[in-house]
mmCIF file of C-alpha atoms in Angstrom:
data_model
loop_
_atom_site.group_PDB
_atom_site.id
_atom_site.type_symbol
_atom_site.label_atom_id
_atom_site.label_comp_id
_atom_site.label_asym_id
_atom_site.label_seq_id
_atom_site.Cartn_x
_atom_site.Cartn_y
_atom_site.Cartn_z
ATOM 1 C CA MET A 1 26.021 -2.931 -21.446
ATOM 2 C CA LYS A 2 28.807 -0.297 -21.091
ATOM 3 C CA THR A 3 27.996 3.143 -19.653
ATOM 4 C CA TYR A 4 28.712 4.658 -22.975
ATOM 5 C CA ALA A 5 25.685 3.021 -24.671
ATOM 6 C CA TRP A 6 23.601 4.933 -22.359
ATOM 7 C CA SER A 7 25.468 8.235 -22.821
ATOM 8 C CA PHE A 8 25.118 7.866 -26.479
ATOM 9 C CA ILE A 9 21.291 7.582 -26.141
ATOM 10 C CA PHE A 10 21.225 10.908 -24.086
ATOM 11 C CA PHE A 11 23.947 12.558 -25.706
ATOM 12 C CA PHE A 12 23.848 16.433 -26.641
ATOM 13 C CA SER A 13 20.346 17.256 -27.337
ATOM 14 C CA PHE A 14 21.370 19.582 -30.348
ATOM 15 C CA GLY A 15 19.747 18.573 -33.778
ATOM 16 C CA LEU A 16 19.318 19.252 -37.207
ATOM 17 C CA TYR A 17 16.536 20.443 -39.531
ATOM 18 C CA THR A 18 17.377 20.354 -43.190
ATOM 19 C CA LEU A 19 19.701 23.140 -43.737
ATOM 20 C CA SER A 20 19.909 24.703 -47.095
ATOM 21 C CA ALA A 21 22.282 27.616 -46.566
ATOM 22 C CA GLN A 22 25.238 26.380 -44.733
ATOM 23 C CA ASN A 23 27.085 23.468 -43.006
ATOM 24 C CA TRP A 24 28.303 24.121 -39.443
ATOM 25 C CA LYS A 25 31.052 22.849 -37.106
ATOM 26 C CA ILE A 26 30.387 23.539 -33.414
ATOM 27 C CA THR A 27 33.370 22.948 -30.990
ATOM 28 C CA GLN A 28 32.883 22.544 -27.177
ATOM 29 C CA SER A 29 35.331 23.020 -24.465
ATOM 30 C CA ASP A 30 35.308 19.395 -23.707
ATOM 31 C CA ASN A 31 36.741 18.738 -27.213
ATOM 32 C CA THR A 32 33.491 17.350 -28.388
ATOM 33 C CA VAL A 33 32.746 18.490 -32.011
ATOM 34 C CA ILE A 34 29.278 18.661 -33.506
ATOM 35 C CA LEU A 35 28.746 18.877 -37.323
ATOM 36 C CA ILE A 36 25.419 20.030 -38.887
ATOM 37 C CA GLY A 37 24.589 19.841 -42.409
ATOM 38 C CA GLU A 38 23.133 17.838 -45.327
ATOM 39 C CA GLY A 39 20.268 16.749 -43.193
ATOM 40 C CA TRP A 40 22.470 15.340 -40.441
ATOM 41 C CA ILE A 41 23.984 16.059 -37.190
ATOM 42 C CA LYS A 42 27.169 14.288 -36.560
ATOM 43 C CA THR A 43 28.780 13.986 -32.932
ATOM 44 C CA LEU A 44 32.481 13.346 -32.747
ATOM 45 C CA PRO A 45 33.297 12.480 -29.017
ATOM 46 C CA ALA A 46 35.786 14.314 -26.733
ATOM 47 C CA ASN A 47 39.361 13.272 -27.344
ATOM 48 C CA ALA A 48 38.503 11.363 -30.485
ATOM 49 C CA GLY A 49 41.601 10.283 -32.313
ATOM 50 C CA SER A 50 43.882 10.244 -29.238
ATOM 51 C CA GLU A 51 47.103 8.245 -29.608
ATOM 52 C CA GLU A 52 48.610 5.845 -27.427
ATOM 53 C CA GLY A 53 52.043 6.801 -25.703
ATOM 54 C CA THR A 54 50.793 9.801 -23.773
ATOM 55 C CA SER A 55 50.664 10.502 -20.248
ATOM 56 C CA ASP A 56 46.942 9.798 -20.332
ATOM 57 C CA ASP A 57 47.264 6.091 -21.427
ATOM 58 C CA TYR A 58 45.087 4.681 -18.505
ATOM 59 C CA GLU A 59 42.138 7.228 -19.311
ATOM 60 C CA TYR A 60 42.461 6.383 -22.956
ATOM 61 C CA ASP A 61 42.264 2.629 -22.221
ATOM 62 C CA MET A 62 39.076 3.132 -20.314
ATOM 63 C CA ASN A 63 37.347 5.189 -22.918
ATOM 64 C CA GLU A 64 38.897 3.995 -26.094
ATOM 65 C CA GLU A 65 35.645 2.354 -27.384
ATOM 66 C CA GLU A 66 33.795 5.666 -26.541
ATOM 67 C CA GLU A 67 36.199 7.758 -28.386
ATOM 68 C CA ASN A 68 35.946 5.692 -31.474
ATOM 69 C CA THR A 69 32.241 5.925 -31.907
ATOM 70 C CA VAL A 70 30.630 8.603 -33.919
ATOM 71 C CA THR A 71 26.784 9.164 -34.172
ATOM 72 C CA MET A 72 24.765 10.657 -36.779
ATOM 73 C CA TYR A 73 21.011 11.840 -36.786
ATOM 74 C CA ASN A 74 18.639 12.910 -39.443
ATOM 75 C CA PRO A 75 15.425 14.065 -37.833
ATOM 76 C CA SER A 76 13.704 14.832 -41.206
ATOM 77 C CA THR A 77 14.208 11.340 -42.540
ATOM 78 C CA ASN A 78 14.059 9.613 -39.100
ATOM 79 C CA ARG A 79 17.426 7.930 -39.536
ATOM 80 C CA ILE A 80 20.289 6.984 -37.196
ATOM 81 C CA VAL A 81 23.803 5.945 -38.100
ATOM 82 C CA ILE A 82 26.527 4.790 -35.411
ATOM 83 C CA ILE A 83 29.981 4.326 -36.656
ATOM 84 C CA ASN A 84 32.828 2.578 -34.785
ATOM 85 C CA GLU A 85 36.043 3.953 -36.421
ATOM 86 C CA ALA A 86 38.264 1.508 -34.567
ATOM 87 C CA GLU A 87 36.257 -1.678 -35.901
ATOM 88 C CA GLN A 88 35.580 0.114 -39.246
ATOM 89 C CA THR A 89 31.780 -0.850 -38.722
ATOM 90 C CA TYR A 90 28.477 0.916 -38.793
ATOM 91 C CA ALA A 91 24.878 0.397 -38.065
ATOM 92 C CA SER A 92 22.056 2.309 -39.677
ATOM 93 C CA GLY A 93 18.262 2.586 -39.641
ATOM 94 C CA THR A 94 15.306 4.249 -38.477
ATOM 95 C CA ALA A 95 14.579 5.489 -34.832
ATOM 96 C CA GLU A 96 12.097 2.614 -34.615
ATOM 97 C CA GLU A 97 14.431 0.132 -35.480
ATOM 98 C CA TYR A 98 16.961 1.392 -33.157
ATOM 99 C CA CYS A 99 14.391 1.340 -30.314
ATOM 100 C CA ASN A 100 13.411 -2.234 -31.053
ATOM 101 C CA ALA A 101 17.122 -3.076 -30.601
ATOM 102 C CA LEU A 102 17.013 -1.466 -27.255
ATOM 103 C CA ARG A 103 13.965 -3.383 -26.185
ATOM 104 C CA ALA A 104 15.407 -6.735 -27.456
ATOM 105 C CA MET A 105 18.394 -5.955 -25.197
ATOM 106 C CA ARG A 106 16.050 -5.581 -22.178
ATOM 107 C CA GLU A 107 14.447 -9.041 -22.891
ATOM 108 C CA GLY A 108 17.532 -10.549 -21.439
ATOM 109 C CA VAL A 109 16.792 -9.133 -18.210
ATOM 110 C CA ASP A 110 14.895 -11.360 -15.610
ATOM 111 C CA ALA A 111 11.323 -10.297 -15.961
ATOM 112 C CA ALA A 112 10.617 -10.406 -12.176
ATOM 113 C CA MET A 113 13.768 -8.041 -11.714
ATOM 114 C CA MET A 114 12.646 -5.742 -14.295
ATOM 115 C CA GLN A 115 9.163 -5.439 -12.824
ATOM 116 C CA GLN A 116 10.588 -4.839 -9.294
ATOM 117 C CA MET A 117 12.758 -2.006 -10.772
ATOM 118 C CA ILE A 118 9.922 -0.394 -12.659
ATOM 119 C CA ALA A 119 7.734 -0.708 -9.137
ATOM 120 C CA ASP A 120 10.624 0.904 -7.246
ATOM 121 C CA GLN A 121 10.921 3.681 -9.712
ATOM 122 C CA LYS A 122 7.314 4.543 -9.683
ATOM 123 C CA ALA A 123 7.236 4.526 -5.923
ATOM 124 C CA MET A 124 9.957 7.176 -5.823
ATOM 125 C CA PRO A 125 8.661 10.704 -5.463
ATOM 126 C CA ALA A 126 9.042 12.837 -8.387
ATOM 127 C CA PRO A 127 11.372 15.765 -7.897
ATOM 128 C CA LYS A 128 10.141 19.249 -8.349
ATOM 129 C CA PHE A 129 11.632 21.540 -10.699
ATOM 130 C CA LEU A 130 11.836 25.423 -10.859
ATOM 131 C CA VAL A 131 13.194 27.229 -13.822
ATOM 132 C CA THR A 132 13.984 30.998 -13.653
ATOM 133 C CA HIS A 133 15.960 33.230 -16.048
ATOM 134 C CA GLU A 134 17.510 36.526 -16.483
ATOM 135 C CA LYS A 135 19.619 38.229 -19.193
ATOM 136 C CA GLY A 136 22.908 36.623 -19.692
ATOM 137 C CA GLU A 137 26.434 37.893 -20.916
ATOM 138 C CA SER A 138 27.513 37.632 -24.561
ATOM 139 C CA ILE A 139 29.227 34.447 -25.508
ATOM 140 C CA LEU A 140 31.299 34.280 -28.829
ATOM 141 C CA GLY A 141 29.495 37.595 -29.602
ATOM 142 C CA TYR A 142 26.116 36.070 -29.346
ATOM 143 C CA SER A 143 23.453 37.530 -26.944
ATOM 144 C CA THR A 144 22.128 34.951 -24.417
ATOM 145 C CA THR A 145 19.421 34.372 -21.666
ATOM 146 C CA LYS A 146 20.774 32.669 -18.667
ATOM 147 C CA TYR A 147 18.410 29.969 -17.249
ATOM 148 C CA PHE A 148 18.615 28.577 -13.682
ATOM 149 C CA ILE A 149 17.353 24.873 -13.278
ATOM 150 C CA GLU A 150 16.615 23.921 -9.449
ATOM 151 C CA SER A 151 15.618 20.653 -8.384
ATOM 152 C CA SER A 152 14.190 19.483 -4.997
ATOM 153 C CA THR A 153 16.857 16.830 -4.890
ATOM 154 C CA GLY A 154 19.718 19.297 -4.857
ATOM 155 C CA PHE A 155 20.520 19.301 -8.443
ATOM 156 C CA PHE A 156 21.362 22.830 -9.810
ATOM 157 C CA GLU A 157 22.062 23.840 -13.268
ATOM 158 C CA GLU A 158 22.831 27.022 -15.134
ATOM 159 C CA LYS A 159 22.320 27.314 -19.024
ATOM 160 C CA TRP A 160 23.109 30.191 -21.455
ATOM 161 C CA ILE A 161 20.763 29.815 -24.163
ATOM 162 C CA SER A 162 21.065 32.137 -27.433
ATOM 163 C CA ASN A 163 18.208 33.140 -29.691
ATOM 164 C CA ASP A 164 20.526 35.393 -31.533
ATOM 165 C CA PRO A 165 19.370 36.101 -35.223
ATOM 166 C CA ALA A 166 22.762 35.189 -36.492
ATOM 167 C CA LEU A 167 22.068 31.562 -35.206
ATOM 168 C CA LYS A 168 18.623 31.111 -36.812
ATOM 169 C CA GLU A 169 19.498 27.946 -38.652
ATOM 170 C CA ILE A 170 21.198 26.401 -35.816
ATOM 171 C CA ASN A 171 18.341 27.267 -33.484
ATOM 172 C CA HIS A 172 15.867 25.580 -35.794
ATOM 173 C CA ALA A 173 18.026 22.698 -36.024
ATOM 174 C CA VAL A 174 17.993 22.381 -32.155
ATOM 175 C CA LYS A 175 14.195 22.277 -31.676
ATOM 176 C CA GLU A 176 13.801 19.650 -34.483
ATOM 177 C CA MET A 177 16.488 17.518 -32.838
ATOM 178 C CA MET A 178 15.245 17.927 -29.160
ATOM 179 C CA ARG A 179 11.776 16.434 -30.401
ATOM 180 C CA PHE A 180 13.725 13.768 -32.150
ATOM 181 C CA SER A 181 15.980 12.835 -29.347
ATOM 182 C CA SER A 182 13.125 12.776 -26.793
ATOM 183 C CA ARG A 183 11.826 9.794 -28.704
ATOM 184 C CA ILE A 184 15.033 8.132 -28.466
ATOM 185 C CA VAL A 185 15.486 8.824 -24.761
ATOM 186 C CA SER A 186 11.905 7.500 -24.134
ATOM 187 C CA CYS A 187 12.481 4.088 -25.759
ATOM 188 C CA SER A 188 15.816 3.624 -23.880
ATOM 189 C CA VAL A 189 14.048 3.126 -20.621
ATOM 190 C CA PRO A 190 11.751 0.148 -19.534
ATOM 191 C CA ASP A 191 9.138 2.802 -18.337
ATOM 192 C CA ASP A 192 8.271 6.288 -18.373
ATOM 193 C CA SER A 193 8.820 6.563 -14.547
ATOM 194 C CA PHE A 194 12.467 6.446 -15.238
ATOM 195 C CA LEU A 195 12.361 9.826 -16.831
ATOM 196 C CA LYS A 196 10.678 11.774 -14.027
ATOM 197 C CA GLY A 197 13.943 12.659 -12.375
ATOM 198 C CA MET A 198 15.189 14.201 -15.647
ATOM 199 C CA PRO A 199 14.707 18.031 -15.967
ATOM 200 C CA GLU A 200 14.433 17.865 -19.645
ATOM 201 C CA PHE A 201 11.107 15.777 -19.305
ATOM 202 C CA SER A 202 9.527 18.217 -16.914
ATOM 203 C CA ASP A 203 6.958 20.617 -17.749
ATOM 204 C CA ALA A 204 8.934 23.377 -16.137
ATOM 205 C CA TYR A 205 11.841 22.736 -18.688
ATOM 206 C CA LYS A 206 9.540 23.659 -21.622
ATOM 207 C CA PRO A 207 10.564 27.385 -21.929
ATOM 208 C CA ILE A 208 14.291 25.989 -22.293
ATOM 209 C CA ARG A 209 13.472 23.545 -24.791
ATOM 210 C CA GLU A 210 11.980 26.273 -27.231
ATOM 211 C CA ALA A 211 14.624 29.066 -26.245
ATOM 212 C CA GLY A 212 17.337 28.364 -28.691
ATOM 213 C CA PHE A 213 20.987 27.230 -28.890
ATOM 214 C CA GLU A 214 22.808 26.328 -25.705
ATOM 215 C CA LEU A 215 26.082 27.895 -25.751
ATOM 216 C CA LYS A 216 27.235 27.101 -22.019
ATOM 217 C CA SER A 217 26.134 25.186 -18.943
ATOM 218 C CA ASN A 218 27.295 24.392 -15.622
ATOM 219 C CA GLN A 219 25.818 21.637 -13.309
ATOM 220 C CA TYR A 220 26.110 21.079 -9.592
ATOM 221 C CA ASP A 221 24.857 18.040 -7.743
ATOM 222 C CA GLU A 222 23.588 17.559 -4.173
ATOM 223 C CA TYR A 223 27.178 17.438 -2.965
ATOM 224 C CA GLY A 224 28.304 20.630 -4.495
ATOM 225 C CA SER A 225 30.336 18.862 -7.372
ATOM 226 C CA GLU A 226 30.474 21.122 -10.484
ATOM 227 C CA SER A 227 31.072 20.257 -14.131
ATOM 228 C CA GLY A 228 30.336 22.316 -17.149
ATOM 229 C CA ASN A 229 30.661 22.657 -20.952
ATOM 230 C CA GLU A 230 30.920 25.640 -23.406
ATOM 231 C CA VAL A 231 30.907 26.129 -27.038
ATOM 232 C CA ILE A 232 34.293 27.750 -28.042
ATOM 233 C CA SER A 233 33.728 28.026 -31.622
ATOM 234 C CA ILE A 234 31.059 27.995 -34.395
ATOM 235 C CA GLU A 235 32.424 27.874 -37.943
ATOM 236 C CA LYS A 236 30.699 27.504 -41.466
ATOM 237 C CA GLY A 237 31.822 25.567 -44.514
ATOM 238 C CA VAL A 238 32.007 21.786 -43.380
ATOM 239 C CA SER A 239 32.445 19.499 -46.373
ATOM 240 C CA SER A 240 29.483 17.458 -47.386
ATOM 241 C CA SER A 241 31.821 14.407 -47.314
ATOM 242 C CA GLU A 242 31.667 14.595 -43.523
ATOM 243 C CA PHE A 243 28.199 13.298 -43.533
ATOM 244 C CA GLU A 244 28.973 9.961 -45.657
ATOM 245 C CA ILE A 245 29.761 6.582 -44.266
ATOM 246 C CA PRO A 246 33.460 6.004 -44.723
ATOM 247 C CA GLN A 247 34.093 3.572 -47.659
ATOM 248 C CA GLY A 248 34.980 0.021 -46.688
ATOM 249 C CA TYR A 249 33.049 -0.047 -43.444
ATOM 250 C CA SER A 250 31.109 -3.174 -42.660
ATOM 251 C CA LYS A 251 27.478 -2.819 -41.697
ATOM 252 C CA ARG A 252 26.245 -4.489 -38.461
ATOM 253 C CA SER A 253 22.520 -4.544 -37.021
ATOM 254 C CA PHE A 254 21.649 -2.279 -34.087
ATOM 255 C CA ASN A 255 21.417 -5.200 -31.770
ATOM 256 C CA ASP A 256 24.974 -6.288 -32.366
ATOM 257 C CA PHE A 257 26.286 -2.739 -32.293
ATOM 258 C CA ILE A 258 24.497 -2.211 -28.938
ATOM 259 C CA LYS A 259 25.721 -5.304 -27.444
ATOM 260 C CA SER A 260 29.387 -4.439 -28.245
ATOM 261 C CA MET A 261 28.985 -1.196 -26.289
#
């Protein structure tokens, strides 16, 4: 299974509650685009639509499948859709059906090996997390609270979260999707012990889960390497057709789709 299959599972914990007033388009600094509306959240991965013949050919070849895969979630109806634009295929179903496909994939792993992996994971000490916050700077004109997440493993993260009244609809969507995506993440691993190293599943992280809409984040690992992402635009007025499965695309099972990742 390719790395992207896992990154798809964990991808971008924004979400959607049924929005009645407006559809939204959110663009991030890494070129990822999030579309919210019609009961769905649709994620367009960074650099989707890149063309061959550029100076980034090698990178494009390594990530071509990732760049062609679009995901859609609908928390209110418990639905997931995955679309492969390159192959013009899609898979659609409930969260439970997607989880069953993930479990079926794990059935191919040697049972003794799997049990040893779980035992090793359970034996590892759970990292401790500390979350603090202060007033953050305005981003795109929206007020923020800046959160600091520190881990005993050396991981450190900064998040700028907005609960600005102007983002009320999106904030509501975020909370719905975080609850929905937690279910998907939980079924993606063979045992809950695999989640203990993730800040998002710690009790200390609860204030962030309820805080609102993430506008910016910076991460630092134990070696001091830094990565980050930031929302660079929030627009209204996305066409409802953006949330439809393209005509002519062939439907595949979740099992087949995951195997091809």
